[in-house]
């Protein structure tokens, strides 16, 4: 999956968290949660390290699992508490942002699937229905296929983008 859908999830979560806060806070929350939603794809470094795609630490491996999402959520919750914010709220937002990544990748029509259940199983899984086209990796995104995938994701995630980017209501003071 191209990053468009993952960023849309993070942006929508950031907007939900920030609500009608000043635009800088909304922007910061959308950026932070989008980065968390993209975090599992940091595993592309495995290609440079010559780790096989199908290996537990390969692309769409351990970093796409629910356990990984839970570990990141615990770290974010701890950081939030340290900063005086709600650890539960931030932990849940992080869990949704990171956990959604593997689920969305399991909805694609290519690749090897996602190791959602790692470390209990190294099996890569797909969802029963796979409506999203898999994106090419690297420079392949600049091809006709990459453009097609990007357009499909823009359409599928349009509601999330609209919610995230819709102007905040100004509250009236009495």
PDB file of C-alpha atoms in Angstrom:
ATOM      1  CA  UNK A   1       0.000   0.000   0.000  1.00  0.00           C
ATOM      2  CA  UNK A   2       1.240   3.500  -0.763  1.00  0.00           C
ATOM      3  CA  UNK A   3       1.671   5.846   2.178  1.00  0.00           C
ATOM      4  CA  UNK A   4      -1.406   7.924   1.298  1.00  0.00           C
ATOM      5  CA  UNK A   5      -3.809   5.717   3.246  1.00  0.00           C
ATOM      6  CA  UNK A   6      -1.534   5.386   6.264  1.00  0.00           C
ATOM      7  CA  UNK A   7      -1.054   9.159   6.424  1.00  0.00           C
ATOM      8  CA  UNK A   8      -4.829   9.674   6.085  1.00  0.00           C
ATOM      9  CA  UNK A   9      -5.398   7.482   9.150  1.00  0.00           C
ATOM     10  CA  UNK A  10      -2.807   9.430  11.136  1.00  0.00           C
ATOM     11  CA  UNK A  11      -4.231  12.759  10.010  1.00  0.00           C
ATOM     12  CA  UNK A  12      -7.776  11.759  11.001  1.00  0.00           C
ATOM     13  CA  UNK A  13      -6.577  10.517  14.400  1.00  0.00           C
ATOM     14  CA  UNK A  14      -4.637  13.745  14.910  1.00  0.00           C
ATOM     15  CA  UNK A  15      -7.690  15.825  14.084  1.00  0.00           C
ATOM     16  CA  UNK A  16      -9.773  13.725  16.484  1.00  0.00           C
ATOM     17  CA  UNK A  17      -7.213  14.227  19.253  1.00  0.00           C
ATOM     18  CA  UNK A  18      -6.808  17.965  18.709  1.00  0.00           C
ATOM     19  CA  UNK A  19     -10.465  18.746  17.996  1.00  0.00           C
ATOM     20  CA  UNK A  20     -10.910  22.491  17.576  1.00  0.00           C
ATOM     21  CA  UNK A  21      -7.528  23.343  19.099  1.00  0.00           C
ATOM     22  CA  UNK A  22      -5.437  26.052  17.422  1.00  0.00           C
ATOM     23  CA  UNK A  23      -4.187  25.061  13.968  1.00  0.00           C
ATOM     24  CA  UNK A  24      -0.595  24.564  15.135  1.00  0.00           C
ATOM     25  CA  UNK A  25      -1.666  21.959  17.689  1.00  0.00           C
ATOM     26  CA  UNK A  26      -3.888  20.240  15.112  1.00  0.00           C
ATOM     27  CA  UNK A  27      -1.028  20.188  12.617  1.00  0.00           C
ATOM     28  CA  UNK A  28       1.422  18.837  15.204  1.00  0.00           C
ATOM     29  CA  UNK A  29      -0.972  16.066  16.274  1.00  0.00           C
ATOM     30  CA  UNK A  30      -1.729  15.104  12.673  1.00  0.00           C
ATOM     31  CA  UNK A  31       1.993  14.987  11.845  1.00  0.00           C
ATOM     32  CA  UNK A  32       2.879  12.942  14.950  1.00  0.00           C
ATOM     33  CA  UNK A  33       0.120  10.381  14.467  1.00  0.00           C
ATOM     34  CA  UNK A  34       0.866  10.148  10.730  1.00  0.00           C
ATOM     35  CA  UNK A  35       4.491   9.342  11.565  1.00  0.00           C
ATOM     36  CA  UNK A  36       3.296   6.637  13.949  1.00  0.00           C
ATOM     37  CA  UNK A  37       1.002   5.250  11.231  1.00  0.00           C
ATOM     38  CA  UNK A  38       4.003   5.091   8.866  1.00  0.00           C
ATOM     39  CA  UNK A  39       6.420   3.651  11.456  1.00  0.00           C
ATOM     40  CA  UNK A  40       5.941  -0.029  10.503  1.00  0.00           C
ATOM     41  CA  UNK A  41       7.304   0.704   7.024  1.00  0.00           C
ATOM     42  CA  UNK A  42      10.667   1.637   8.536  1.00  0.00           C
ATOM     43  CA  UNK A  43      11.285  -2.074   7.971  1.00  0.00           C
ATOM     44  CA  UNK A  44      12.172  -1.288   4.339  1.00  0.00           C
ATOM     45  CA  UNK A  45      15.704  -0.890   5.705  1.00  0.00           C
ATOM     46  CA  UNK A  46      15.653  -4.703   5.663  1.00  0.00           C
ATOM     47  CA  UNK A  47      16.140  -4.571   1.888  1.00  0.00           C
ATOM     48  CA  UNK A  48      19.398  -2.623   2.330  1.00  0.00           C
ATOM     49  CA  UNK A  49      20.504  -5.066   5.040  1.00  0.00           C
ATOM     50  CA  UNK A  50      19.763  -7.990   2.704  1.00  0.00           C
ATOM     51  CA  UNK A  51      17.155  -9.424   5.070  1.00  0.00           C
ATOM     52  CA  UNK A  52      14.804 -11.547   2.949  1.00  0.00           C
ATOM     53  CA  UNK A  53      11.301 -10.168   2.443  1.00  0.00           C
ATOM     54  CA  UNK A  54       9.744 -13.310   3.959  1.00  0.00           C
ATOM     55  CA  UNK A  55      11.960 -13.274   7.086  1.00  0.00           C
ATOM     56  CA  UNK A  56      10.379 -12.277  10.418  1.00  0.00           C
ATOM     57  CA  UNK A  57      12.282  -8.964  10.303  1.00  0.00           C
ATOM     58  CA  UNK A  58      11.706  -8.459   6.565  1.00  0.00           C
ATOM     59  CA  UNK A  59       9.221  -6.058   5.002  1.00  0.00           C
ATOM     60  CA  UNK A  60       5.694  -6.487   6.404  1.00  0.00           C
ATOM     61  CA  UNK A  61       7.135  -8.699   9.144  1.00  0.00           C
ATOM     62  CA  UNK A  62       7.385  -8.055  12.891  1.00  0.00           C
ATOM     63  CA  UNK A  63       6.922  -4.291  12.585  1.00  0.00           C
ATOM     64  CA  UNK A  64       3.467  -4.871  11.104  1.00  0.00           C
ATOM     65  CA  UNK A  65       2.285  -7.020  14.032  1.00  0.00           C
ATOM     66  CA  UNK A  66      -0.193  -6.257  16.783  1.00  0.00           C
ATOM     67  CA  UNK A  67       2.560  -6.901  19.356  1.00  0.00           C
ATOM     68  CA  UNK A  68       4.745  -4.217  17.765  1.00  0.00           C
ATOM     69  CA  UNK A  69       1.778  -1.811  17.783  1.00  0.00           C
ATOM     70  CA  UNK A  70       1.233  -2.596  21.464  1.00  0.00           C
ATOM     71  CA  UNK A  71       4.887  -1.974  22.330  1.00  0.00           C
ATOM     72  CA  UNK A  72       4.860   1.385  20.549  1.00  0.00           C
ATOM     73  CA  UNK A  73       1.561   2.261  22.261  1.00  0.00           C
ATOM     74  CA  UNK A  74       3.064   1.492  25.686  1.00  0.00           C
ATOM     75  CA  UNK A  75       6.076   3.681  24.918  1.00  0.00           C
ATOM     76  CA  UNK A  76       3.868   6.556  23.733  1.00  0.00           C
ATOM     77  CA  UNK A  77       1.607   6.178  26.788  1.00  0.00           C
ATOM     78  CA  UNK A  78       4.638   6.354  29.075  1.00  0.00           C
ATOM     79  CA  UNK A  79       5.932   9.439  27.298  1.00  0.00           C
ATOM     80  CA  UNK A  80       2.494  11.074  27.506  1.00  0.00           C
ATOM     81  CA  UNK A  81       2.270  10.437  31.254  1.00  0.00           C
ATOM     82  CA  UNK A  82       5.764  11.837  31.713  1.00  0.00           C
ATOM     83  CA  UNK A  83       4.617  14.981  29.870  1.00  0.00           C
ATOM     84  CA  UNK A  84       1.515  15.240  32.099  1.00  0.00           C
ATOM     85  CA  UNK A  85      -0.978  14.084  29.458  1.00  0.00           C
ATOM     86  CA  UNK A  86      -3.365  11.136  29.483  1.00  0.00           C
ATOM     87  CA  UNK A  87      -1.355   7.960  28.965  1.00  0.00           C
ATOM     88  CA  UNK A  88      -4.499   5.973  28.216  1.00  0.00           C
ATOM     89  CA  UNK A  89      -5.696   8.377  25.526  1.00  0.00           C
ATOM     90  CA  UNK A  90      -2.301   8.608  23.844  1.00  0.00           C
ATOM     91  CA  UNK A  91      -1.676   4.879  24.150  1.00  0.00           C
ATOM     92  CA  UNK A  92      -4.965   4.114  22.411  1.00  0.00           C
ATOM     93  CA  UNK A  93      -4.308   6.666  19.663  1.00  0.00           C
ATOM     94  CA  UNK A  94      -0.848   5.170  19.081  1.00  0.00           C
ATOM     95  CA  UNK A  95      -2.251   1.625  19.111  1.00  0.00           C
ATOM     96  CA  UNK A  96      -4.807   2.548  16.447  1.00  0.00           C
ATOM     97  CA  UNK A  97      -2.271   4.454  14.325  1.00  0.00           C
ATOM     98  CA  UNK A  98       0.404   1.737  14.345  1.00  0.00           C
ATOM     99  CA  UNK A  99      -1.998  -1.225  14.457  1.00  0.00           C
ATOM    100  CA  UNK A 100      -3.978   0.040  11.473  1.00  0.00           C
ATOM    101  CA  UNK A 101      -0.866  -0.203   9.297  1.00  0.00           C
ATOM    102  CA  UNK A 102      -0.680  -3.998   9.266  1.00  0.00           C
ATOM    103  CA  UNK A 103      -4.433  -4.322   8.846  1.00  0.00           C
ATOM    104  CA  UNK A 104      -4.440  -1.971   5.855  1.00  0.00           C
ATOM    105  CA  UNK A 105      -1.492  -3.803   4.297  1.00  0.00           C
ATOM    106  CA  UNK A 106      -3.403  -7.083   4.727  1.00  0.00           C
ATOM    107  CA  UNK A 107      -6.148  -5.522   2.593  1.00  0.00           C
ATOM    108  CA  UNK A 108      -3.843  -5.215  -0.436  1.00  0.00           C
ATOM    109  CA  UNK A 109      -3.851  -7.543  -3.407  1.00  0.00           C
ATOM    110  CA  UNK A 110      -0.141  -8.360  -3.502  1.00  0.00           C
ATOM    111  CA  UNK A 111       3.043  -9.049  -1.615  1.00  0.00           C
ATOM    112  CA  UNK A 112       3.350 -11.811   0.956  1.00  0.00           C
ATOM    113  CA  UNK A 113       0.787 -10.524   3.447  1.00  0.00           C
ATOM    114  CA  UNK A 114       1.456  -9.035   6.881  1.00  0.00           C
ATOM    115  CA  UNK A 115       2.817 -10.838   9.960  1.00  0.00           C
ATOM    116  CA  UNK A 116      -0.015  -9.568  12.162  1.00  0.00           C
ATOM    117  CA  UNK A 117       0.405 -12.312  14.770  1.00  0.00           C
ATOM    118  CA  UNK A 118       4.185 -12.187  15.186  1.00  0.00           C
ATOM    119  CA  UNK A 119       5.877 -13.408  17.501  1.00  0.00           C
ATOM    120  CA  UNK A 120       3.261 -16.131  18.000  1.00  0.00           C
ATOM    121  CA  UNK A 121       3.288 -16.935  14.288  1.00  0.00           C
ATOM    122  CA  UNK A 122       5.579 -15.884  11.457  1.00  0.00           C
ATOM    123  CA  UNK A 123       2.783 -16.545   8.952  1.00  0.00           C
ATOM    124  CA  UNK A 124       1.926 -13.653   6.665  1.00  0.00           C
ATOM    125  CA  UNK A 125      -1.802 -13.108   6.358  1.00  0.00           C
ATOM    126  CA  UNK A 126      -4.184 -11.327   4.026  1.00  0.00           C
ATOM    127  CA  UNK A 127      -7.714 -10.197   4.774  1.00  0.00           C
ATOM    128  CA  UNK A 128     -10.492 -12.299   3.214  1.00  0.00           C
ATOM    129  CA  UNK A 129     -11.287  -9.319   0.973  1.00  0.00           C
ATOM    130  CA  UNK A 130      -8.418  -7.365  -0.592  1.00  0.00           C
ATOM    131  CA  UNK A 131      -9.763  -4.224  -2.252  1.00  0.00           C
ATOM    132  CA  UNK A 132      -6.564  -2.147  -2.219  1.00  0.00           C
ATOM    133  CA  UNK A 133      -3.940  -2.466  -4.949  1.00  0.00           C
ATOM    134  CA  UNK A 134      -0.421  -3.138  -3.693  1.00  0.00           C
ATOM    135  CA  UNK A 135       2.017  -0.352  -4.458  1.00  0.00           C
ATOM    136  CA  UNK A 136       5.366  -0.732  -6.149  1.00  0.00           C
ATOM    137  CA  UNK A 137       8.361  -0.158  -3.865  1.00  0.00           C
ATOM    138  CA  UNK A 138      10.840   2.657  -4.453  1.00  0.00           C
ATOM    139  CA  UNK A 139      11.132   4.253  -7.884  1.00  0.00           C
ATOM    140  CA  UNK A 140       8.302   2.023  -9.093  1.00  0.00           C
ATOM    141  CA  UNK A 141       5.920   4.519  -7.475  1.00  0.00           C
ATOM    142  CA  UNK A 142       6.787   6.876 -10.340  1.00  0.00           C
ATOM    143  CA  UNK A 143       5.279   4.460 -12.872  1.00  0.00           C
ATOM    144  CA  UNK A 144       1.739   4.230 -14.231  1.00  0.00           C
ATOM    145  CA  UNK A 145       1.052   1.527 -11.633  1.00  0.00           C
ATOM    146  CA  UNK A 146       2.247   3.846  -8.854  1.00  0.00           C
ATOM    147  CA  UNK A 147      -0.048   6.611 -10.098  1.00  0.00           C
ATOM    148  CA  UNK A 148      -2.973   4.175 -10.245  1.00  0.00           C
ATOM    149  CA  UNK A 149      -2.352   2.999  -6.665  1.00  0.00           C
ATOM    150  CA  UNK A 150      -2.069   6.601  -5.445  1.00  0.00           C
ATOM    151  CA  UNK A 151      -5.349   7.594  -7.104  1.00  0.00           C
ATOM    152  CA  UNK A 152      -7.185   4.569  -5.689  1.00  0.00           C
ATOM    153  CA  UNK A 153      -5.902   5.365  -2.195  1.00  0.00           C
ATOM    154  CA  UNK A 154      -6.875   9.022  -2.518  1.00  0.00           C
ATOM    155  CA  UNK A 155     -10.421   7.964  -3.399  1.00  0.00           C
ATOM    156  CA  UNK A 156     -10.707   5.255  -0.734  1.00  0.00           C
ATOM    157  CA  UNK A 157      -9.336   7.481   2.019  1.00  0.00           C
ATOM    158  CA  UNK A 158     -11.069  10.680   0.886  1.00  0.00           C
ATOM    159  CA  UNK A 159     -13.430  10.662   3.911  1.00  0.00           C
ATOM    160  CA  UNK A 160     -10.460  10.516   6.315  1.00  0.00           C
ATOM    161  CA  UNK A 161      -8.698  13.326   4.442  1.00  0.00           C
ATOM    162  CA  UNK A 162     -11.881  15.430   4.421  1.00  0.00           C
ATOM    163  CA  UNK A 163     -12.384  14.942   8.164  1.00  0.00           C
ATOM    164  CA  UNK A 164      -8.751  15.742   8.932  1.00  0.00           C
ATOM    165  CA  UNK A 165      -8.550  18.848   6.768  1.00  0.00           C
ATOM    166  CA  UNK A 166     -12.030  20.300   7.276  1.00  0.00           C
ATOM    167  CA  UNK A 167     -11.751  23.732   8.908  1.00  0.00           C
ATOM    168  CA  UNK A 168     -12.345  23.719  12.651  1.00  0.00           C
ATOM    169  CA  UNK A 169     -15.472  25.416  13.914  1.00  0.00           C
ATOM    170  CA  UNK A 170     -14.900  28.641  15.678  1.00  0.00           C
ATOM    171  CA  UNK A 171     -16.604  28.670  19.033  1.00  0.00           C
ATOM    172  CA  UNK A 172     -18.661  31.696  19.868  1.00  0.00           C
ATOM    173  CA  UNK A 173     -18.094  33.301  23.195  1.00  0.00           C
ATOM    174  CA  UNK A 174     -21.208  34.718  24.899  1.00  0.00           C
TER     175      UNK A 174
END
